[in-house]
CSV table of C-alpha atoms in Angstrom, one decimal:
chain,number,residue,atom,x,y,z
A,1,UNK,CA,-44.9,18.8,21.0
A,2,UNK,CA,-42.0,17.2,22.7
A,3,UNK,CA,-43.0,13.6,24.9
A,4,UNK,CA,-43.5,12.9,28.6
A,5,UNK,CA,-39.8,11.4,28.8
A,6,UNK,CA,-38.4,14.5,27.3
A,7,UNK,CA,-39.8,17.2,29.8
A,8,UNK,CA,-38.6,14.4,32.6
A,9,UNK,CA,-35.0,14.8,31.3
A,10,UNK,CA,-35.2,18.5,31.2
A,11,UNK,CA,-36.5,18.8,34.3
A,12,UNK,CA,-34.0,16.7,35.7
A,13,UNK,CA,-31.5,18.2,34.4
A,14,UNK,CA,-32.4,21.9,35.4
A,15,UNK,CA,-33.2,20.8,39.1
A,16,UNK,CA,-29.9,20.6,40.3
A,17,UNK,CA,-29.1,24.1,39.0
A,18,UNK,CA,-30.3,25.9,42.4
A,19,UNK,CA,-28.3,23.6,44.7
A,20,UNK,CA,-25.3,24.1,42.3
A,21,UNK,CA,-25.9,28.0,43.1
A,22,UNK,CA,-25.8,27.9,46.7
A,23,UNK,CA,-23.1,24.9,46.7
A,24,UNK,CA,-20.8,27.2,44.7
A,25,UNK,CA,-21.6,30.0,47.1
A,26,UNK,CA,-21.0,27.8,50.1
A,27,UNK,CA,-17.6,27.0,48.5
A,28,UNK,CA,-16.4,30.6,47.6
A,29,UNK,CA,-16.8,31.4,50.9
A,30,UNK,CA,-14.5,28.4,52.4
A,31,UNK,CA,-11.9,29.2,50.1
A,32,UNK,CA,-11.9,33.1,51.0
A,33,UNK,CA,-12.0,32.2,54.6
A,34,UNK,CA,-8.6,30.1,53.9
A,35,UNK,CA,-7.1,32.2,52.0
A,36,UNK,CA,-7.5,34.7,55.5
A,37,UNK,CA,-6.2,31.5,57.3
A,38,UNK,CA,-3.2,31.2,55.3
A,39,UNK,CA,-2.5,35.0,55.3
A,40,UNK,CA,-2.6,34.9,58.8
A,41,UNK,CA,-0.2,31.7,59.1
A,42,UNK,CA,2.2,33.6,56.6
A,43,UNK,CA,2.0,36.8,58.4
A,44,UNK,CA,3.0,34.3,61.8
A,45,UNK,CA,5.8,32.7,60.3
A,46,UNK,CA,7.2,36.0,58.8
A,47,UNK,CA,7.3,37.7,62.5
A,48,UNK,CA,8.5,34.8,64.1
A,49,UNK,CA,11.4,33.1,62.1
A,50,UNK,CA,14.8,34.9,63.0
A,51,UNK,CA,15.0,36.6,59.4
A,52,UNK,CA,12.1,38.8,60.5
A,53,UNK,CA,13.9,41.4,62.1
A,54,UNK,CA,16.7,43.6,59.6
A,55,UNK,CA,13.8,42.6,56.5
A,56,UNK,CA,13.8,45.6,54.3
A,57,UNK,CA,10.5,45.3,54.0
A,58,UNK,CA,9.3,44.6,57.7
A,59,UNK,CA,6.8,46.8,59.0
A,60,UNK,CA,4.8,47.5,62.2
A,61,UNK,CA,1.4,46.9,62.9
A,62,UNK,CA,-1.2,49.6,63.0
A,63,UNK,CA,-2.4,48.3,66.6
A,64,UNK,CA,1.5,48.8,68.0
A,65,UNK,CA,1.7,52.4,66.3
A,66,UNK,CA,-2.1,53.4,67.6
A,67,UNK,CA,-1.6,51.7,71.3
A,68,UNK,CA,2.0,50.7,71.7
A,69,UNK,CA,4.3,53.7,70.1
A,70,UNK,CA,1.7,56.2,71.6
A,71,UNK,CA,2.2,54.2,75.2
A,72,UNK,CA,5.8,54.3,74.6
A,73,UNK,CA,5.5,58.3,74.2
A,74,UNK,CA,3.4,58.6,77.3
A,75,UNK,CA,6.2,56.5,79.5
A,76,UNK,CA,9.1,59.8,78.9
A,77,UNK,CA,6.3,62.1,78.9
A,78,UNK,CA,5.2,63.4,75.6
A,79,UNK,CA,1.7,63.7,74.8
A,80,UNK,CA,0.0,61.9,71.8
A,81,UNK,CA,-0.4,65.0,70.5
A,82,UNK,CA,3.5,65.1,70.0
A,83,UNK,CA,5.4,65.6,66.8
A,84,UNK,CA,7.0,62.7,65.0
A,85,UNK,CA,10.3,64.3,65.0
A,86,UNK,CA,9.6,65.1,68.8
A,87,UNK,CA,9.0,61.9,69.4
A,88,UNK,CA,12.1,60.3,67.4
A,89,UNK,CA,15.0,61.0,69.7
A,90,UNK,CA,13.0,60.1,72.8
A,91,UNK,CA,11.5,57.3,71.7
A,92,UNK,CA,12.4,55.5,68.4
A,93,UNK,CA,15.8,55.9,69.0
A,94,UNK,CA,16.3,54.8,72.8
A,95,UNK,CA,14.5,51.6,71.8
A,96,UNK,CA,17.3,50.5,69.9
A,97,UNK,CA,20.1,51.7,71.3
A,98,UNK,CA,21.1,48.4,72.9
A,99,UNK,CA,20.4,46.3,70.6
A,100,UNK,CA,22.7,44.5,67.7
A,101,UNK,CA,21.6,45.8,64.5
A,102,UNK,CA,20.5,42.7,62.6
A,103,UNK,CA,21.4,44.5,59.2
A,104,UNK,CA,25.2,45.1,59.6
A,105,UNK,CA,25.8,43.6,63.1
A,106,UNK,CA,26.6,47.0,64.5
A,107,UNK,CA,25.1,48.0,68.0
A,108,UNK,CA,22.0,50.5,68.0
A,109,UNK,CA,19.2,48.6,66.1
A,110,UNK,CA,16.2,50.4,64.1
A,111,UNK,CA,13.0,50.8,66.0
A,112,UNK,CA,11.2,48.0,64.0
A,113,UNK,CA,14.2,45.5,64.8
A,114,UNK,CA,14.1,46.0,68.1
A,115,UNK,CA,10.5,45.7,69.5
A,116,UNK,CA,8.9,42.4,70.0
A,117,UNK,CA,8.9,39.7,66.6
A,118,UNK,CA,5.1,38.5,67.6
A,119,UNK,CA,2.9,39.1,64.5
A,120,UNK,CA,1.1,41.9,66.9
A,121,UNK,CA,4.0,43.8,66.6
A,122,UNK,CA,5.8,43.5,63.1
A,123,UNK,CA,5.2,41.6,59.4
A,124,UNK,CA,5.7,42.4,56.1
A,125,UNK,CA,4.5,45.3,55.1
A,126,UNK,CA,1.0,46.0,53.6
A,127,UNK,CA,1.5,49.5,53.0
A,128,UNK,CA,4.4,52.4,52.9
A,129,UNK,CA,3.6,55.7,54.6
A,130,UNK,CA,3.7,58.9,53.0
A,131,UNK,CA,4.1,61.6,55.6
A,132,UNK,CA,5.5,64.5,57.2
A,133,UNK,CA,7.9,64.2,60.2
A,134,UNK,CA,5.8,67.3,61.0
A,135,UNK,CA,2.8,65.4,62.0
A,136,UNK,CA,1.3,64.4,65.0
A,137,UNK,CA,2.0,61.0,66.3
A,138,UNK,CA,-1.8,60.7,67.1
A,139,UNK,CA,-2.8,61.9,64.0
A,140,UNK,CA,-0.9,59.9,62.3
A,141,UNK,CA,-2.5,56.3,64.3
A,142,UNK,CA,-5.9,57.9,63.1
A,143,UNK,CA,-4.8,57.8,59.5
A,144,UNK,CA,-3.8,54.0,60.1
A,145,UNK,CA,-6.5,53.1,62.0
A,146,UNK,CA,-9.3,54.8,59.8
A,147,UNK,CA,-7.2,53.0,56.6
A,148,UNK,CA,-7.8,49.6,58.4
A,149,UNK,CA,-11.5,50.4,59.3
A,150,UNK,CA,-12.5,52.0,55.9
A,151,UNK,CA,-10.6,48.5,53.8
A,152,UNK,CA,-12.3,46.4,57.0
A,153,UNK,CA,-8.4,44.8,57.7
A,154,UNK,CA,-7.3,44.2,61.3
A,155,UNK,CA,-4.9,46.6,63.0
A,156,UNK,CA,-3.2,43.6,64.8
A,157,UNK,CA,-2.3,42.3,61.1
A,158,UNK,CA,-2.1,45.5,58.9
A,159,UNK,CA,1.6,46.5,58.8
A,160,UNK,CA,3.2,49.9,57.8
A,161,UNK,CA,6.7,50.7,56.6
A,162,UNK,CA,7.4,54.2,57.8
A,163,UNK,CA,11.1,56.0,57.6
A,164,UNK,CA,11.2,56.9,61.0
A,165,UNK,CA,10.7,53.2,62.7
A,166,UNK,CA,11.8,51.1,59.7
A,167,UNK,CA,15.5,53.4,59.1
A,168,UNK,CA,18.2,52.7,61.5
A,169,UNK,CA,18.3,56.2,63.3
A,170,UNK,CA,21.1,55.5,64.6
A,171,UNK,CA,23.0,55.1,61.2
A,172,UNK,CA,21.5,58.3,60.1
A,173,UNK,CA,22.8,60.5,63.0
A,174,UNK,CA,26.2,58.9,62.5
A,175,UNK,CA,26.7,59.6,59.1
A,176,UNK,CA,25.3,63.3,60.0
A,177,UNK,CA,27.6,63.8,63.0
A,178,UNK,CA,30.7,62.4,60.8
A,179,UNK,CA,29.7,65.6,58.3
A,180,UNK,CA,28.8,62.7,55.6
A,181,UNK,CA,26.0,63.7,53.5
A,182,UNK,CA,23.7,60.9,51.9
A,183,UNK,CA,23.7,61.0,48.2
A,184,UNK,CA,20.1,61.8,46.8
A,185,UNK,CA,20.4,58.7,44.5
A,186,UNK,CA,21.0,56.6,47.5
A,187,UNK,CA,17.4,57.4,49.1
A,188,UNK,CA,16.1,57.0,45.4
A,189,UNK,CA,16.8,53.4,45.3
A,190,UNK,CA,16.0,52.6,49.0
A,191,UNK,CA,12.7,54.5,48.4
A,192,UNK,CA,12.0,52.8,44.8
A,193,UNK,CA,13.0,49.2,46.3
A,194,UNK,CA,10.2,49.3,48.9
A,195,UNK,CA,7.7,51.1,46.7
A,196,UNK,CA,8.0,48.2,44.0
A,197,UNK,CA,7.8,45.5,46.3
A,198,UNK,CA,5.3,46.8,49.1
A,199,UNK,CA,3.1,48.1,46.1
A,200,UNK,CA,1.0,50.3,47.7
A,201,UNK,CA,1.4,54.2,49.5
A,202,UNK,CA,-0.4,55.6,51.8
A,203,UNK,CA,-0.2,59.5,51.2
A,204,UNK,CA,-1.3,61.2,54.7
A,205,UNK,CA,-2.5,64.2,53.9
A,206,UNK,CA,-3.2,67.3,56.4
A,207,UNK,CA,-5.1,69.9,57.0
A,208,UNK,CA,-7.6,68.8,54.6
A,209,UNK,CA,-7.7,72.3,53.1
A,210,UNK,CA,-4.2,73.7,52.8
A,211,UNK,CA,-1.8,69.9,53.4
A,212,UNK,CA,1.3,70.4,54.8
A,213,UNK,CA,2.4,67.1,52.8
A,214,UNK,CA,2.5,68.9,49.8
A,215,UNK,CA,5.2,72.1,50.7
A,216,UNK,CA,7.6,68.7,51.4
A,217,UNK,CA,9.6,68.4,48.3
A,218,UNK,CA,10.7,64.8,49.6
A,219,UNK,CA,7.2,63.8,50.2
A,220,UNK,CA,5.9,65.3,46.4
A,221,UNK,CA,8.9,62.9,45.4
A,222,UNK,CA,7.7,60.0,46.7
A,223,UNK,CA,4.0,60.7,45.4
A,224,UNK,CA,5.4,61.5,42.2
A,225,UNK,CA,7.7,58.2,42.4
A,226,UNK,CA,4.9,55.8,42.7
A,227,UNK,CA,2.6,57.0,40.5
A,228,UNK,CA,5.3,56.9,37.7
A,229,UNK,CA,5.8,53.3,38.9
A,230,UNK,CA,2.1,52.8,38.7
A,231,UNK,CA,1.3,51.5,42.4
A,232,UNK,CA,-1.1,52.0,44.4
A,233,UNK,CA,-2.1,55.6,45.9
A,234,UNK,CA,-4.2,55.8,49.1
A,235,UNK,CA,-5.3,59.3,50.1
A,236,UNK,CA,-5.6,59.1,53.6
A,237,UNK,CA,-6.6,61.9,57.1
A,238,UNK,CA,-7.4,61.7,60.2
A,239,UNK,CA,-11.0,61.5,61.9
A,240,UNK,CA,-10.8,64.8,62.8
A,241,UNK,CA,-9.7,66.0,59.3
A,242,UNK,CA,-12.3,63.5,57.7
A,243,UNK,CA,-14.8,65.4,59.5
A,244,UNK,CA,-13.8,68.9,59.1
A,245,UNK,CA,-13.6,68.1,55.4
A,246,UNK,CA,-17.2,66.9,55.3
A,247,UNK,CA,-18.4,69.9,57.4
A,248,UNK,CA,-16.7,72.1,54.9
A,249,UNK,CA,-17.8,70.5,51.6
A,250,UNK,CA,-21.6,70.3,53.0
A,251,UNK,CA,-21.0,74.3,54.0
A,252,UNK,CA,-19.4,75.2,50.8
C-alpha cells in the first residue's frame, strides 16, 4: 500500500491539472482574438497603402456591394432588382471613367480602383464570385451577405473579386469597339491566376430548381477550373431561393 508522502505527491501533482485546463482555454482564446486583430490590421494596411488599388487580387467588400453598389444604382435610377449587365454601363463604368487606371496608367479606371481605398470599401479578396451577368444585383448582395452570415465573417471585412467591378470595363469595350477579339487562353490564365491565389469560389446558383448558372458555358468553366485545381467550392443562393428550396424539399 503506497505511504502518506506518496498520495501527497500525487495529489500534488494532479491538482494543478484543472487550472492548467481552463488556463489553456483562457489562452486559445487570446490568441484567436489576435489572430482577428491582426487580420484586421492586415486587411487596413492592404486598403490603405497606395499599391492597393490596380492589385489583381483586390476585391470589394460585401457591405459596399449590399449597401453602397445598390445606392449607387438607385442614384441613375435602376432598381435593386436590376440586372448586372443593366447595371454595368450605368454604373460600374461611369465610376471610373475619370480616373487614371492604376494598372497601365491609361484614363478610365476599373470600378474596384476607383471607389474609396478604406478597408470598408476594398481588400484582398476572400472569395471569387461565380455568377451570371444575368443576375439580379440584389440577389446577388443576398448571396454575399447570407455567405458572411452562414461563415459568421463581417461584411465590412469580407471581400469579393467579381469580373464586372474587378475588370477594367473600359479596356474591354475598347478592345470590342476596335473589332479585337480576346483570345480564350488569355481569360484562362487571368481566371486561373485569381483562382490559385484567392483559393476559394463562390458558385451563385439560381433558381434553386432549374439554375441559370449552369446553361453559362463560361461559368461551367470556371466551376470546372477550380475543382480541377482543388480549391474551395461554396454553393451559394439567395434568401429567397434558400427558402423556396426548403419549402420545396419539405413539400416534395
Amino acid at each position: 500500500q503506497p505511504d502518506a508522502d506518496a498520495i501527497g505527491k500525487a495529489r500534488a501533482a494532479c491538482a494543478p491539472l484543472g487550472a492548467d485546463a481552463s488556463e489553456a482555454g483562457a489562452r486559445l482564446k487570446r490568441v484567436s482574438a489576435a489572430a482577428h486583430k491582426l487580420h484586421a490590421w492586415l486587411v487596413g494596411v492592404f486598403s490603405t497603402v497606395p499599391s492597393a488599388r490596380g492589385h489583381p487580387q483586390c476585391g470589394l467588400s460585401v457591405r459596399h456591394i449590399a449597401v453602397d453598389l445598390i445606392g449607387k444604382m438607385a442614384a441613375v435610377g435602376l432598381k435593386p432588382s436590376a440586372e448586372v449587365k443593366e447595371m454595368e454601363p450605368v454604373v460600374i463604368r461611369p465610376q471610373g471613367a475619370n480616373v487614371v487606371c492604376p494598372r497601365d496608367d491609361r484614363l478610365g479606371a476599373a470600378y474596384v480602383d476607383s471607389v474609396g481605398e478604406g478597408p470598408d470599401d476594398i481588400g484582398p479578396a476572400n472569395f471569387m464570385l461565380s455568377y451570371s451577368w444575368g443576375y439580379k444585383v440584389e440577389d446577388v448582395a443576398s448571396t454575399l451577405s447570407g455567405v458572411c452570415k452562414t461563415r459568421g465573417l463581417d461584411a465590412s471585412r469580407t471581400y469579393i473579386w467579381m469580373c464586372c467591378a474587378c475588370i477594367n470595363q473600359h479596356r474591354v469595350l475598347e478592345k470590342r469597339n476596335s473589332g479585337e477579339t480576346v483570345p480564350f487562353d488569355e481569360f484562362r490564365r487571368a481566371f486561373k491566376d485569381r483562382v490559385e491565389s484567392i483559393g476559394h469560389i463562390i458558385a451563385m446558383m439560381q433558381p434553386w430548381h432549374a439554375p441559370g448558372y449552369l446553361t453559362r458555358v463560361w461559368c461551367d468553366f470556371e466551376l470546372y477550373s477550380a475543382h480541377l485545381m482543388e480549391r474551395e467550392i461554396t454553393i451559394a443562393m439567395p434568401q429567397h431561393e434558400h427558402e423556396a428550396f426548403f419549402t420545396g424539399f419539405a413539400h416534395g
